[in-house]
Structures are given as C-alpha cells and as structure tokens.
Amino acid sequence: MDILETIAAIATPPGPSARGIVRLSGPRAWPIAMETFQPDRPWPWPRFPEIRSGELAIDGLAPRLRAMVALWPAPRTYTGQAIAEIHLVGSPPILDLLLSHGLARGARPAEPGEFTLRGFLSGRIDLTRAEAVLGVIEATSASQLDAALQQLAGGLSGPILALRDRLLDVVAGLEASLDFVDEPDVDPVERSALTAELDRAADHLTDLARRLDDRNRPEGYPRVVLVGPPNAGKSRLFNAVLGRDRAIVSPMAGTTRDYLTALADCDGLTVEVVDTAGIEETTGTLESRAQEHRARQADRADLLLDCWPAPWGARPFSIPDGRPRLHVETRIDEADRLVASDKIGTSSKTGEGLADLKTAIARAIRLGDSGANLPIGTAARCRGSLLAAIEALRSGSESIQLGAGDELIAFDLRLAVEELGKVVGAVVTDDILDRIFRRFCIGK
Ligand SMILES: Nc1nc2c(ncn2[C@@H]2O[C@H](COP(=O)(O)OP(=O)(O)OP(=O)(O)O)[C@@H](O)[C@H]2O)c(=O)[nH]1
Ligand SMILES: [Mg+2]
C-alpha cells in the first residue's frame, strides 16, 4: 500500500440513510473533493479544519444537490494526511456516483481499515488504539464500549510502553557493561532490586493476561461468581439475577454439581454470572470434581458473591483471598434478624434486595476495572505476546538469582522488550497488520 496515493471510500454504512459521507485521504484529497463541489462562497484552502456548505457539481446530476465539505489540513488529522469529507443525503446511487467521480480524478478505493492504518503508519495512533477504534465500532454493550474507549485513551499502551522503556534502559545498561569486559558485572544489590522489579512487571502482565483469558471470557464480560455453602440459595439467586430459571434449585444440599454461566444486566453493565457447587468437604469423585470446578471459577472471578443464608455467621471454610467480593446474606425472608450494614440482604423468594445487589455488583466492577479490560480484538492478538513476555521476565529474574552472566539476562529482557513491542506496535510484522486491519470495514 502506497501512502502517497489518495484513497476514497463511502464512510457511512451501506443502504439509504439521512446522511452519507464520502471520505478522502492523501495528498490529492482536497483538490479531488473540490472538483465535485461548488461552495456557496469562495473558499481558499483553510489552515485549520473547516466545514462549508454548497452544492454538488457533478455532470449528469440535475437538479444540483446541497452538500457540505469538511477539510482537515495535514498532519493533525486522523490519518496524519490531508482529509476531505463530502457530506450529503445518504442516497446509495448518488454516493456511488460521487465516489466514482473521485476515483476518475485519481483517487483509488480504500481497503478495509485503511484510513486507520494510515493513522498508525503516520504515528498518529498506536496499534492498540487502532484496535480500540474497531472495538468502539463493534461494541454491543455498555461495558464493551467502556473498555474500547478506555483503550482509545491509551489505557493499555501507556503502562506497557512505560514498562518497555524501562526494560530497554536495563538492557542498554547490561549491554554497555558487556563492552567493558574488565568491569565487574552488575553489583549484587542492584541485582536483587532488578529481580524484584522483573517479578513485579511479570505479575502485572500476568494480571493483564488473566483478563485476556478469552477461552473463558468469549465476550470479554466481567465474571461474577457465586460461592457459599450448600443450600445457601446460590442457584435460586442466580436465577433471580438472570430473571429466568436456568439453574436447578432444590432443598437437597449438593444440588449444583457442575458450574453454570449466563449473561445478566446489572445497571446497564453486562456481566457473566457463574453459579457453582456449594463448598463442602468432599466424599466422592463427583463431589471433588465439583469442588475443583468451583475453585477454578472462583480463581477467575472478577467479583465473588460470598453467599451465606441469613443470619450471617462464622463460617467453617474460607473463601479464597485476593479477589474482590461482596458479602451476600441470602434467604432473608426466613430470618428473624436484620441484615448487618456491611452485608447485602437478598431474598430470591420475595425479590427483596435484588436491585441493591445488582447496583452493588455494577459499582464493584466499575471500581475494580481500572483500565485493563480490553476489547476482544486486542485480547486475541496480544495474548501470545504477553505470555511470552511474562516467561522472558521470569526467566530473566531466575537467571539473575542463579548468578548468570549479564549477556544471558540481557537476552531474556530483549525478548520481553520485543514481545511488548508487538503489543503496542513498536515491532510490527505484516502479519499483525493484516490481522488487525482486515477486520475493519471499508471507509474506517
Ligand atoms: N424462602 C426462601 N427459600 C430459598 C431462597 N433461596 C433459596 N431458597 C431455597 O433453599 C433451597 C436451596 O436453594 P438452592 O438455590 O438450590 O441452593 P444452592 O446454594 O444452590 O445449593 P447447592 O447447589 O446445593 O450448593 C431451595 O429449596 C430453595 O427454594 C430464598 O430467598 N427464600
Ligand atoms: Mg445450587
């Protein structure tokens, strides 16, 4: 793809609509646009973005149609190049006519995502932001949109770029000392500080990778996992939150054996709710499989709903630490004591407390979601690179502890730098570009 060519595309979705847009980017974008347009007043090339109204001036199009043209001067534009947009009534044959008019005057049809690709190639946006654009376009829920907007604002690339910079410094230091063989290797104090730093970085990336676990989070929704003793009413609460009967509910302890998941809406936030088996000492293989499932689900939770039938009491088991949780008193219609102020009381029978629970879930997740939630496209692309970077960091830290030479350590860190570079697009292969941009639609 030659970025000196001027590209053109219909930028609005196919089909009739109130407004249609033909977009051009490249050195000849402005002249080509203005050959199809007669502004109401004389219009010298603007120095800042400007929009003017006038009429389309295309042969064979009578009567003349009202239209508007927007001109953006390079380089502070979406693509980093001069951009022109012609806005008019969204009539497919007229848009086609206008586009072929532009093509006849030297523009070429844009490939899918090529406007955004140009933005990337000219350094206007990094790869994760390009994907965020796609994430915004494809978002089907408020939480997906949040994640994409967050990433568009640099939520992912910022921290990764900073980490990569820091590692580059360390590598440079290590390699500098290699050039002077007489000097001693990095001193022991510095080494232990470096180990700690690498471990921290690896932990941070592991947390990020956990959120990318797309096998269990196909849609990238936050996971809310119900845990508690048998008969706490978890399954009935699960059904109540979903608003339909999905899970089997029974007075028999140990009803739920597998785990169940379903999507639910909590104050406009889509979450994946997971019902699990009650926590108990296991007796048989089936039961212990159920406990394994439960433990694994609890480990992957973005939020645990720690359920206990009212009134809240001392529990004979512990719920795994390290995950945000809400304390939920269940079956409050059967209890004769009031719910403690730091617990959320619910009754799946009367519906009491369910709205409060959903609000609390949405709030807890929005609080915990400090920017590492990612659009699906980014998740799928970056997973391998993140895992490779984590491995390289851990291996680097191990090498230091084993007293390995600087060149070995530098080797691991270089690997990590390279993999992180792929995430933000500092290291780009045609394959990466192709994978990202072919998912775009034409005109974006
Ligand atoms: N009155 C009342 N009964 C409830 C409520 N929630 C659950 N129950 C009853 O409590 C019993 C156990 O409910 P489940 O939802 O199956 O309990 P569970 O926590 O999923 O139990 P396991 O799957 O065995 O771990 C059933 O008889 C439910 O009808 C409630 O809010 N009020
Ligand atoms: Mg159950």
Tab-separated table of C-alpha atoms and ligand atoms in Angstrom:
chain	number	residue	atom	x	y	z
A	1	MET	CA	0.000	0.000	0.000
A	2	ASP	CA	1.426	3.324	-1.054
A	3	ILE	CA	0.529	6.073	1.388
A	4	LEU	CA	1.206	8.712	-1.232
A	5	GLU	CA	-1.844	7.551	-3.126
A	6	THR	CA	-5.066	9.309	-2.313
A	7	ILE	CA	-7.750	6.912	-1.099
A	8	ALA	CA	-11.518	7.331	-1.167
A	9	ALA	CA	-14.452	5.411	0.263
A	10	ILE	CA	-18.062	5.767	1.264
A	11	ALA	CA	-17.694	6.085	5.027
A	12	THR	CA	-21.297	5.506	6.035
A	13	PRO	CA	-22.961	2.081	6.263
A	14	PRO	CA	-24.460	0.660	3.047
A	15	GLY	CA	-28.106	1.414	2.307
A	16	PRO	CA	-30.217	4.557	2.284
A	17	SER	CA	-29.884	6.919	5.237
A	18	ALA	CA	-30.429	10.533	6.216
A	19	ARG	CA	-26.778	11.365	5.646
A	20	GLY	CA	-23.975	9.801	3.647
A	21	ILE	CA	-20.275	10.574	3.700
A	22	VAL	CA	-17.556	10.132	1.101
A	23	ARG	CA	-14.115	10.325	2.720
A	24	LEU	CA	-10.782	11.012	1.030
A	25	SER	CA	-7.294	10.938	2.497
A	26	GLY	CA	-3.963	11.712	0.885
A	27	PRO	CA	-2.089	14.439	-0.942
A	28	ARG	CA	-4.848	14.965	-3.519
A	29	ALA	CA	-7.813	14.605	-1.154
A	30	TRP	CA	-8.703	18.290	-1.135
A	31	PRO	CA	-8.443	19.054	-4.862
A	32	ILE	CA	-10.380	15.924	-5.770
A	33	ALA	CA	-13.156	16.762	-3.305
A	34	MET	CA	-13.385	20.333	-4.513
A	35	GLU	CA	-13.767	19.232	-8.117
A	36	THR	CA	-17.134	17.812	-7.169
A	37	PHE	CA	-18.301	20.719	-5.047
A	38	GLN	CA	-19.307	24.337	-5.504
A	39	PRO	CA	-19.087	26.210	-2.165
A	40	ASP	CA	-21.614	28.980	-1.543
A	41	ARG	CA	-18.800	31.494	-1.087
A	42	PRO	CA	-15.203	31.475	-2.401
A	43	TRP	CA	-13.122	29.201	-0.221
A	44	PRO	CA	-9.322	29.474	-0.053
A	45	TRP	CA	-7.548	26.357	1.315
A	46	PRO	CA	-8.118	26.558	5.098
A	47	ARG	CA	-5.246	26.428	7.610
A	48	PHE	CA	-7.470	24.818	10.251
A	49	PRO	CA	-10.239	22.214	9.948
A	50	GLU	CA	-13.234	23.821	8.315
A	51	ILE	CA	-16.625	22.823	7.031
A	52	ARG	CA	-18.543	24.687	4.300
A	53	SER	CA	-21.855	24.242	2.609
A	54	GLY	CA	-22.596	24.442	-1.079
A	55	GLU	CA	-23.794	22.286	-3.946
A	56	LEU	CA	-22.533	19.128	-5.568
A	57	ALA	CA	-21.170	19.933	-9.014
A	58	ILE	CA	-21.280	16.633	-10.855
A	59	ASP	CA	-22.163	16.254	-14.525
A	60	GLY	CA	-25.403	14.411	-15.039
A	61	LEU	CA	-26.704	15.281	-11.594
A	62	ALA	CA	-29.578	17.738	-12.007
A	63	PRO	CA	-31.020	19.417	-10.065
A	64	ARG	CA	-27.959	20.248	-8.029
A	65	LEU	CA	-27.880	18.826	-4.523
A	66	ARG	CA	-26.996	20.603	-1.312
A	67	ALA	CA	-23.907	19.197	0.383
A	68	MET	CA	-21.204	20.083	2.873
A	69	VAL	CA	-17.472	19.573	2.606
A	70	ALA	CA	-15.105	19.314	5.547
A	71	LEU	CA	-11.381	19.849	5.011
A	72	TRP	CA	-8.723	18.849	7.561
A	73	PRO	CA	-5.150	20.008	6.922
A	74	ALA	CA	-2.271	17.553	7.488
A	75	PRO	CA	-0.716	16.470	9.720
A	76	ARG	CA	-3.039	16.789	12.720
A	77	THR	CA	-5.743	14.529	11.318
A	78	TYR	CA	-6.976	11.009	11.901
A	79	THR	CA	-4.731	9.631	9.132
A	80	GLY	CA	-1.916	12.132	9.526
A	81	GLN	CA	-2.681	13.300	5.971
A	82	ALA	CA	-4.974	15.864	4.400
A	83	ILE	CA	-8.565	14.637	4.685
A	84	ALA	CA	-11.694	15.749	2.875
A	85	GLU	CA	-15.217	14.594	3.600
A	86	ILE	CA	-18.255	15.249	1.484
A	87	HIS	CA	-21.488	15.063	3.478
A	88	LEU	CA	-24.748	14.734	1.607
A	89	VAL	CA	-28.054	12.942	1.624
A	90	GLY	CA	-27.446	9.219	2.073
A	91	SER	CA	-28.716	8.013	-1.285
A	92	PRO	CA	-26.700	4.973	-2.425
A	93	PRO	CA	-26.705	5.798	-6.186
A	94	ILE	CA	-25.614	9.386	-5.560
A	95	LEU	CA	-22.897	8.272	-3.150
A	96	ASP	CA	-21.702	5.765	-5.757
A	97	LEU	CA	-21.698	8.451	-8.439
A	98	LEU	CA	-19.698	10.778	-6.205
A	99	LEU	CA	-17.208	8.054	-5.357
A	100	SER	CA	-16.641	7.092	-8.989
A	101	HIS	CA	-16.232	10.790	-9.769
A	102	GLY	CA	-13.416	10.899	-7.208
A	103	LEU	CA	-11.870	7.664	-8.500
A	104	ALA	CA	-11.897	9.012	-12.064
A	105	ARG	CA	-9.912	12.001	-10.819
A	106	GLY	CA	-7.047	9.984	-9.394
A	107	ALA	CA	-8.169	8.567	-6.056
A	108	ARG	CA	-8.156	4.828	-5.520
A	109	PRO	CA	-10.693	2.810	-3.498
A	110	ALA	CA	-9.636	2.446	0.161
A	111	GLU	CA	-9.006	-1.022	1.577
A	112	PRO	CA	-10.849	-2.038	4.756
A	113	GLY	CA	-9.441	-0.084	7.713
A	114	GLU	CA	-7.002	1.791	5.503
A	115	PHE	CA	-7.807	5.203	6.996
A	116	THR	CA	-6.985	3.868	10.437
A	117	LEU	CA	-3.925	2.037	9.066
A	118	ARG	CA	-2.624	5.340	7.719
A	119	GLY	CA	-3.157	6.852	11.150
A	120	PHE	CA	-0.981	4.105	12.533
A	121	LEU	CA	1.693	4.338	9.822
A	122	SER	CA	1.996	8.082	10.270
A	123	GLY	CA	2.432	7.612	14.023
A	124	ARG	CA	-0.888	9.258	14.933
A	125	ILE	CA	-2.107	6.217	16.860
A	126	ASP	CA	-0.548	3.008	18.138
A	127	LEU	CA	-1.830	-0.460	17.323
A	128	THR	CA	-3.855	-0.927	20.472
A	129	ARG	CA	-5.668	2.307	19.701
A	130	ALA	CA	-6.342	1.195	16.155
A	131	GLU	CA	-7.968	-1.868	17.627
A	132	ALA	CA	-9.835	0.282	20.084
A	133	VAL	CA	-11.413	2.086	17.125
A	134	LEU	CA	-12.650	-1.279	15.962
A	135	GLY	CA	-13.766	-2.090	19.498
A	136	VAL	CA	-15.846	1.090	19.606
A	137	ILE	CA	-17.443	0.300	16.262
A	138	GLU	CA	-18.186	-3.296	17.219
A	139	ALA	CA	-19.244	-2.735	20.835
A	140	THR	CA	-22.594	-4.329	21.570
A	141	SER	CA	-22.852	-3.411	25.238
A	142	ALA	CA	-22.027	-0.527	27.523
A	143	SER	CA	-19.186	-2.470	29.140
A	144	GLN	CA	-17.565	-3.313	25.796
A	145	LEU	CA	-17.827	0.313	24.785
A	146	ASP	CA	-16.242	1.373	28.088
A	147	ALA	CA	-13.331	-0.983	27.528
A	148	ALA	CA	-12.774	0.246	23.979
A	149	LEU	CA	-12.968	3.917	24.916
A	150	GLN	CA	-10.571	3.351	27.779
A	151	GLN	CA	-8.096	1.757	25.379
A	152	LEU	CA	-8.596	4.508	22.823
A	153	ALA	CA	-7.477	6.928	25.509
A	154	GLY	CA	-4.220	4.978	25.867
A	155	GLY	CA	-5.281	2.816	28.814
A	156	LEU	CA	-3.343	-0.213	27.636
A	157	SER	CA	-0.458	1.198	25.658
A	158	GLY	CA	0.583	3.755	28.311
A	159	PRO	CA	1.694	1.291	31.010
A	160	ILE	CA	3.143	-1.189	28.512
A	161	LEU	CA	5.169	1.481	26.753
A	162	ALA	CA	6.499	2.636	30.122
A	163	LEU	CA	7.496	-0.903	31.079
A	164	ARG	CA	9.126	-1.470	27.713
A	165	ASP	CA	11.106	1.770	28.026
A	166	ARG	CA	12.331	0.795	31.447
A	167	LEU	CA	13.419	-2.654	30.202
A	168	LEU	CA	15.225	-1.062	27.270
A	169	ASP	CA	17.196	1.044	29.762
A	170	VAL	CA	18.128	-2.034	31.756
A	171	VAL	CA	19.167	-3.911	28.621
A	172	ALA	CA	21.233	-0.936	27.487
A	173	GLY	CA	22.949	-0.893	30.898
A	174	LEU	CA	23.673	-4.610	30.764
A	175	GLU	CA	24.990	-4.473	27.243
A	176	ALA	CA	27.151	-1.473	27.995
A	177	SER	CA	28.881	-3.416	30.750
A	178	LEU	CA	29.425	-6.288	28.305
A	179	ASP	CA	31.517	-3.978	26.162
A	180	PHE	CA	33.926	-3.412	29.012
A	181	VAL	CA	34.910	-6.915	29.992
A	182	ASP	CA	37.255	-5.695	32.712
A	183	GLU	CA	34.477	-4.161	34.729
A	184	PRO	CA	32.575	-6.372	37.177
A	185	ASP	CA	29.037	-7.483	36.343
A	186	VAL	CA	26.078	-5.651	37.807
A	187	ASP	CA	26.640	-5.464	41.559
A	188	PRO	CA	24.652	-7.734	43.950
A	189	VAL	CA	22.474	-5.002	45.448
A	190	GLU	CA	21.444	-3.783	42.055
A	191	ARG	CA	20.796	-7.370	41.043
A	192	SER	CA	18.332	-8.102	43.804
A	193	ALA	CA	16.489	-4.842	43.114
A	194	LEU	CA	16.323	-5.819	39.482
A	195	THR	CA	14.930	-9.270	40.316
A	196	ALA	CA	12.174	-7.666	42.359
A	197	GLU	CA	11.406	-5.259	39.554
A	198	LEU	CA	11.217	-8.002	36.941
A	199	ASP	CA	8.963	-10.080	39.186
A	200	ARG	CA	6.651	-7.115	39.701
A	201	ALA	CA	6.489	-6.495	35.992
A	202	ALA	CA	5.749	-10.167	35.348
A	203	ASP	CA	2.966	-10.103	37.974
A	204	HIS	CA	1.447	-7.037	36.382
A	205	LEU	CA	1.456	-8.646	32.941
A	206	THR	CA	0.065	-11.866	34.382
A	207	ASP	CA	-2.857	-9.934	35.756
A	208	LEU	CA	-3.368	-8.391	32.326
A	209	ALA	CA	-3.122	-11.791	30.640
A	210	ARG	CA	-5.656	-13.201	33.079
A	211	ARG	CA	-8.126	-10.632	31.851
A	212	LEU	CA	-7.380	-11.722	28.326
A	213	ASP	CA	-8.319	-15.296	29.051
A	214	ASP	CA	-10.592	-15.425	26.066
A	215	ARG	CA	-11.349	-19.112	26.318
A	216	ASN	CA	-13.448	-18.498	29.369
A	217	ARG	CA	-14.471	-14.994	28.530
A	218	PRO	CA	-15.528	-15.214	24.928
A	219	GLU	CA	-17.262	-11.873	25.084
A	220	GLY	CA	-14.896	-10.241	27.488
A	221	TYR	CA	-17.571	-9.706	30.120
A	222	PRO	CA	-16.662	-9.340	33.786
A	223	ARG	CA	-17.220	-12.569	35.706
A	224	VAL	CA	-19.299	-12.593	38.852
A	225	VAL	CA	-19.042	-15.918	40.688
A	226	LEU	CA	-21.471	-17.132	43.359
A	227	VAL	CA	-19.811	-19.111	46.147
A	228	GLY	CA	-21.004	-20.344	49.556
A	229	PRO	CA	-22.158	-23.414	51.461
A	230	PRO	CA	-24.649	-25.928	50.041
A	231	ASN	CA	-28.251	-24.803	50.269
A	232	ALA	CA	-27.321	-21.151	50.708
A	233	GLY	CA	-29.685	-20.424	47.847
A	234	LYS	CA	-26.966	-19.641	45.286
A	235	SER	CA	-28.744	-21.279	42.393
A	236	ARG	CA	-32.040	-19.638	43.186
A	237	LEU	CA	-30.259	-16.295	43.485
A	238	PHE	CA	-28.528	-16.962	40.153
A	239	ASN	CA	-31.948	-17.482	38.560
A	240	ALA	CA	-33.342	-14.385	40.273
A	241	VAL	CA	-30.488	-12.204	38.991
A	242	LEU	CA	-30.964	-13.544	35.446
A	243	GLY	CA	-34.714	-13.193	35.684
A	244	ARG	CA	-35.293	-16.728	34.387
A	245	ASP	CA	-34.955	-20.306	35.602
A	246	ARG	CA	-31.638	-21.598	34.370
A	247	ALA	CA	-30.227	-23.478	37.354
A	248	ILE	CA	-31.815	-26.385	39.206
A	249	VAL	CA	-32.916	-25.399	42.699
A	250	SER	CA	-33.753	-27.932	45.389
A	251	PRO	CA	-33.871	-28.269	49.173
A	252	MET	CA	-31.276	-31.020	48.873
A	253	ALA	CA	-27.769	-29.896	49.796
A	254	GLY	CA	-25.346	-30.514	46.953
A	255	THR	CA	-27.740	-29.893	44.092
A	256	THR	CA	-25.335	-27.980	41.880
A	257	ARG	CA	-22.536	-30.202	40.612
A	258	ASP	CA	-21.201	-28.502	37.526
A	259	TYR	CA	-20.959	-24.777	37.126
A	260	LEU	CA	-23.364	-22.710	35.052
A	261	THR	CA	-22.803	-19.377	33.398
A	262	ALA	CA	-25.166	-16.837	31.886
A	263	LEU	CA	-25.146	-13.163	30.989
A	264	ALA	CA	-27.080	-10.692	33.109
A	265	ASP	CA	-27.589	-6.965	33.095
A	266	CYS	CA	-26.591	-5.047	36.228
A	267	ASP	CA	-27.469	-1.373	35.962
A	268	GLY	CA	-26.548	-1.275	32.290
A	269	LEU	CA	-23.382	-3.328	32.769
A	270	THR	CA	-23.380	-6.772	31.171
A	271	VAL	CA	-21.754	-9.361	33.407
A	272	GLU	CA	-21.286	-13.094	33.194
A	273	VAL	CA	-22.775	-14.698	36.306
A	274	VAL	CA	-21.438	-18.090	37.382
A	275	ASP	CA	-23.257	-20.475	39.720
A	276	THR	CA	-21.045	-23.038	41.464
A	277	ALA	CA	-21.358	-26.053	43.734
A	278	GLY	CA	-21.633	-25.414	47.483
A	279	ILE	CA	-18.350	-25.516	49.370
A	280	GLU	CA	-18.039	-28.744	51.350
A	281	GLU	CA	-15.726	-31.496	52.451
A	282	THR	CA	-15.742	-33.933	49.572
A	283	THR	CA	-16.697	-37.566	49.812
A	284	GLY	CA	-16.747	-38.917	46.255
A	285	THR	CA	-15.077	-38.254	42.952
A	286	LEU	CA	-18.107	-36.468	41.519
A	287	GLU	CA	-18.162	-34.173	44.523
A	288	SER	CA	-14.470	-33.446	44.360
A	289	ARG	CA	-14.746	-32.657	40.648
A	290	ALA	CA	-17.490	-30.203	41.571
A	291	GLN	CA	-15.173	-28.633	44.143
A	292	GLU	CA	-12.382	-28.346	41.576
A	293	HIS	CA	-14.718	-26.570	39.176
A	294	ARG	CA	-15.817	-24.236	41.910
A	295	ALA	CA	-12.261	-23.414	42.953
A	296	ARG	CA	-11.223	-22.730	39.372
A	297	GLN	CA	-14.199	-20.473	38.749
A	298	ALA	CA	-13.590	-18.611	41.999
A	299	ASP	CA	-9.956	-18.088	40.961
A	300	ARG	CA	-11.034	-16.462	37.727
A	301	ALA	CA	-13.689	-14.241	39.235
A	302	ASP	CA	-13.634	-10.504	38.762
A	303	LEU	CA	-16.058	-10.384	41.668
A	304	LEU	CA	-17.090	-13.047	44.178
A	305	LEU	CA	-20.556	-13.103	45.672
A	306	ASP	CA	-19.868	-14.699	49.029
A	307	CYS	CA	-23.291	-16.117	49.946
A	308	TRP	CA	-24.460	-17.179	53.385
A	309	PRO	CA	-28.028	-17.839	54.490
A	310	ALA	CA	-29.171	-15.130	56.905
A	311	PRO	CA	-28.269	-14.517	59.641
A	312	TRP	CA	-24.588	-14.156	58.769
A	313	GLY	CA	-22.431	-16.384	60.979
A	314	ALA	CA	-18.986	-17.794	61.463
A	315	ARG	CA	-18.126	-19.996	58.524
A	316	PRO	CA	-16.463	-23.404	58.624
A	317	PHE	CA	-14.466	-22.696	55.459
A	318	SER	CA	-12.575	-19.851	53.886
A	319	ILE	CA	-13.220	-18.231	50.558
A	320	PRO	CA	-10.045	-17.720	48.526
A	321	ASP	CA	-8.392	-14.342	49.106
A	322	GLY	CA	-7.215	-11.934	46.541
A	323	ARG	CA	-10.463	-11.381	44.680
A	324	PRO	CA	-12.875	-8.526	45.228
A	325	ARG	CA	-16.049	-9.744	46.899
A	326	LEU	CA	-19.473	-8.778	48.158
A	327	HIS	CA	-20.971	-10.386	51.257
A	328	VAL	CA	-24.487	-11.502	50.461
A	329	GLU	CA	-26.949	-12.700	53.086
A	330	THR	CA	-29.413	-14.979	51.324
A	331	ARG	CA	-32.919	-16.181	52.200
A	332	ILE	CA	-33.597	-13.143	54.415
A	333	ASP	CA	-37.357	-13.799	54.255
A	334	GLU	CA	-36.714	-16.775	56.542
A	335	ALA	CA	-34.527	-14.918	59.035
A	336	ASP	CA	-35.717	-13.065	62.100
A	337	ARG	CA	-32.677	-10.804	62.435
A	338	LEU	CA	-31.859	-7.672	60.455
A	339	VAL	CA	-29.124	-7.737	57.863
A	340	ALA	CA	-25.792	-6.280	59.031
A	341	SER	CA	-24.942	-2.976	57.403
A	342	ASP	CA	-21.876	-4.288	55.597
A	343	LYS	CA	-23.831	-7.159	54.015
A	344	ILE	CA	-26.343	-7.163	51.216
A	345	GLY	CA	-29.517	-8.962	52.216
A	346	THR	CA	-31.439	-10.764	49.482
A	347	SER	CA	-34.465	-12.956	49.147
A	348	SER	CA	-34.958	-14.786	45.883
A	349	LYS	CA	-38.453	-15.617	47.086
A	350	THR	CA	-39.741	-12.062	47.632
A	351	GLY	CA	-37.240	-10.283	45.371
A	352	GLU	CA	-36.100	-8.102	48.236
A	353	GLY	CA	-32.577	-6.738	47.902
A	354	LEU	CA	-32.074	-7.924	44.304
A	355	ALA	CA	-31.944	-4.417	42.848
A	356	ASP	CA	-29.446	-3.379	45.539
A	357	LEU	CA	-27.335	-6.409	44.775
A	358	LYS	CA	-27.197	-5.576	41.061
A	359	THR	CA	-26.260	-1.978	41.796
A	360	ALA	CA	-23.526	-3.161	44.149
A	361	ILE	CA	-22.209	-5.584	41.511
A	362	ALA	CA	-22.054	-2.883	38.851
A	363	ARG	CA	-20.326	-0.471	41.211
A	364	ALA	CA	-17.776	-3.020	42.421
A	365	ILE	CA	-16.873	-3.979	38.879
A	366	ARG	CA	-16.575	-0.443	37.630
A	367	LEU	CA	-14.319	0.337	40.607
A	368	GLY	CA	-12.123	-2.698	40.065
A	369	ASP	CA	-11.882	-2.121	36.366
A	370	SER	CA	-9.028	0.303	36.349
A	371	GLY	CA	-8.322	0.179	32.684
A	372	ALA	CA	-7.094	-3.309	31.982
A	373	ASN	CA	-10.301	-4.530	30.454
A	374	LEU	CA	-9.631	-4.923	26.768
A	375	PRO	CA	-11.544	-5.021	23.523
A	376	ILE	CA	-11.772	-8.557	22.215
A	377	GLY	CA	-9.594	-7.962	19.162
A	378	THR	CA	-6.701	-6.751	21.278
A	379	ALA	CA	-7.169	-9.630	23.672
A	380	ALA	CA	-6.912	-12.219	20.928
A	381	ARG	CA	-3.901	-10.596	19.291
A	382	CYS	CA	-1.870	-9.778	22.390
A	383	ARG	CA	-2.350	-12.884	24.456
A	384	GLY	CA	0.594	-14.805	22.977
A	385	SER	CA	2.923	-11.812	23.188
A	386	LEU	CA	2.023	-11.119	26.797
A	387	LEU	CA	2.583	-14.731	27.804
A	388	ALA	CA	5.933	-14.774	26.020
A	389	ALA	CA	6.937	-11.509	27.704
A	390	ILE	CA	5.966	-12.891	31.125
A	391	GLU	CA	8.031	-16.007	30.535
A	392	ALA	CA	11.017	-13.972	29.434
A	393	LEU	CA	10.785	-11.722	32.506
A	394	ARG	CA	10.534	-14.689	34.857
A	395	SER	CA	13.429	-16.377	33.160
A	396	GLY	CA	15.452	-13.154	33.396
A	397	SER	CA	14.726	-12.894	37.101
A	398	GLU	CA	15.726	-16.541	37.578
A	399	SER	CA	18.960	-16.046	35.676
A	400	ILE	CA	19.879	-13.198	37.994
A	401	GLN	CA	19.168	-15.299	41.069
A	402	LEU	CA	21.299	-18.113	39.683
A	403	GLY	CA	24.133	-15.669	39.176
A	404	ALA	CA	24.081	-15.911	35.390
A	405	GLY	CA	26.165	-13.588	33.276
A	406	ASP	CA	24.893	-10.263	32.014
A	407	GLU	CA	24.542	-11.456	28.452
A	408	LEU	CA	22.059	-14.153	29.447
A	409	ILE	CA	19.964	-11.689	31.407
A	410	ALA	CA	20.090	-9.194	28.589
A	411	PHE	CA	18.975	-11.893	26.203
A	412	ASP	CA	15.791	-12.582	28.216
A	413	LEU	CA	14.995	-8.924	28.657
A	414	ARG	CA	15.444	-8.286	24.954
A	415	LEU	CA	12.872	-10.979	24.285
A	416	ALA	CA	10.451	-9.319	26.695
A	417	VAL	CA	11.043	-5.937	25.057
A	418	GLU	CA	10.326	-7.390	21.668
A	419	GLU	CA	7.100	-9.092	22.723
A	420	LEU	CA	5.833	-5.962	24.489
A	421	GLY	CA	6.720	-4.059	21.348
A	422	LYS	CA	4.360	-6.269	19.399
A	423	VAL	CA	1.518	-5.417	21.759
A	424	VAL	CA	1.809	-1.672	21.226
A	425	GLY	CA	3.006	-1.893	17.649
A	426	ALA	CA	6.600	-0.768	18.124
A	427	VAL	CA	7.526	-4.063	16.487
A	428	VAL	CA	5.213	-4.683	13.589
A	429	THR	CA	5.024	-7.517	11.160
A	430	ASP	CA	2.859	-7.616	8.051
A	431	ASP	CA	1.025	-10.480	9.657
A	432	ILE	CA	0.000	-8.362	12.648
A	433	LEU	CA	-1.135	-5.502	10.427
A	434	ASP	CA	-3.065	-7.826	8.221
A	435	ARG	CA	-4.795	-9.494	11.155
A	436	ILE	CA	-5.886	-6.186	12.623
A	437	PHE	CA	-6.898	-4.206	9.618
A	438	ARG	CA	-8.685	-6.819	7.588
A	439	ARG	CA	-11.325	-6.897	10.335
A	440	PHE	CA	-12.253	-3.287	9.677
A	441	CYS	CA	-14.948	-2.228	7.302
A	442	ILE	CA	-14.174	-0.058	4.303
A	443	GLY	CA	-14.282	3.659	4.993
A	444	LYS	CA	-12.904	3.458	8.546
B	1	LIG	N1	-37.603	-18.900	51.436
B	1	LIG	C1	-36.566	-18.885	50.648
B	1	LIG	N2	-36.047	-20.049	50.196
B	1	LIG	C2	-34.978	-20.016	49.390
B	1	LIG	C3	-34.381	-18.783	48.975
B	1	LIG	N3	-33.338	-19.059	48.194
B	1	LIG	C4	-33.279	-20.401	48.091
B	1	LIG	N4	-34.247	-20.974	48.810
B	1	LIG	C5	-34.490	-22.403	48.957
B	1	LIG	O1	-33.316	-23.017	49.505
B	1	LIG	C6	-33.104	-24.304	48.937
B	1	LIG	C7	-31.711	-24.376	48.345
B	1	LIG	O2	-31.625	-23.458	47.260
B	1	LIG	P1	-30.561	-23.585	46.109
B	1	LIG	O3	-30.628	-22.353	45.308
B	1	LIG	O4	-30.694	-24.876	45.408
B	1	LIG	O5	-29.226	-23.616	46.978
B	1	LIG	P2	-27.724	-23.736	46.479
B	1	LIG	O6	-26.926	-22.770	47.278
B	1	LIG	O7	-27.646	-23.588	45.016
B	1	LIG	O8	-27.332	-25.169	46.940
B	1	LIG	P3	-26.260	-26.193	46.302
B	1	LIG	O9	-26.428	-26.201	44.844
B	1	LIG	O10	-26.610	-27.464	46.936
B	1	LIG	O11	-24.909	-25.717	46.719
B	1	LIG	C8	-34.190	-24.493	47.905
B	1	LIG	O12	-35.224	-25.231	48.490
B	1	LIG	C9	-34.660	-23.086	47.607
B	1	LIG	O13	-36.003	-22.995	47.181
B	1	LIG	C10	-34.981	-17.556	49.476
B	1	LIG	O14	-34.537	-16.441	49.187
B	1	LIG	N5	-36.050	-17.682	50.299
B	2	MG	MG	-27.074	-24.818	43.590
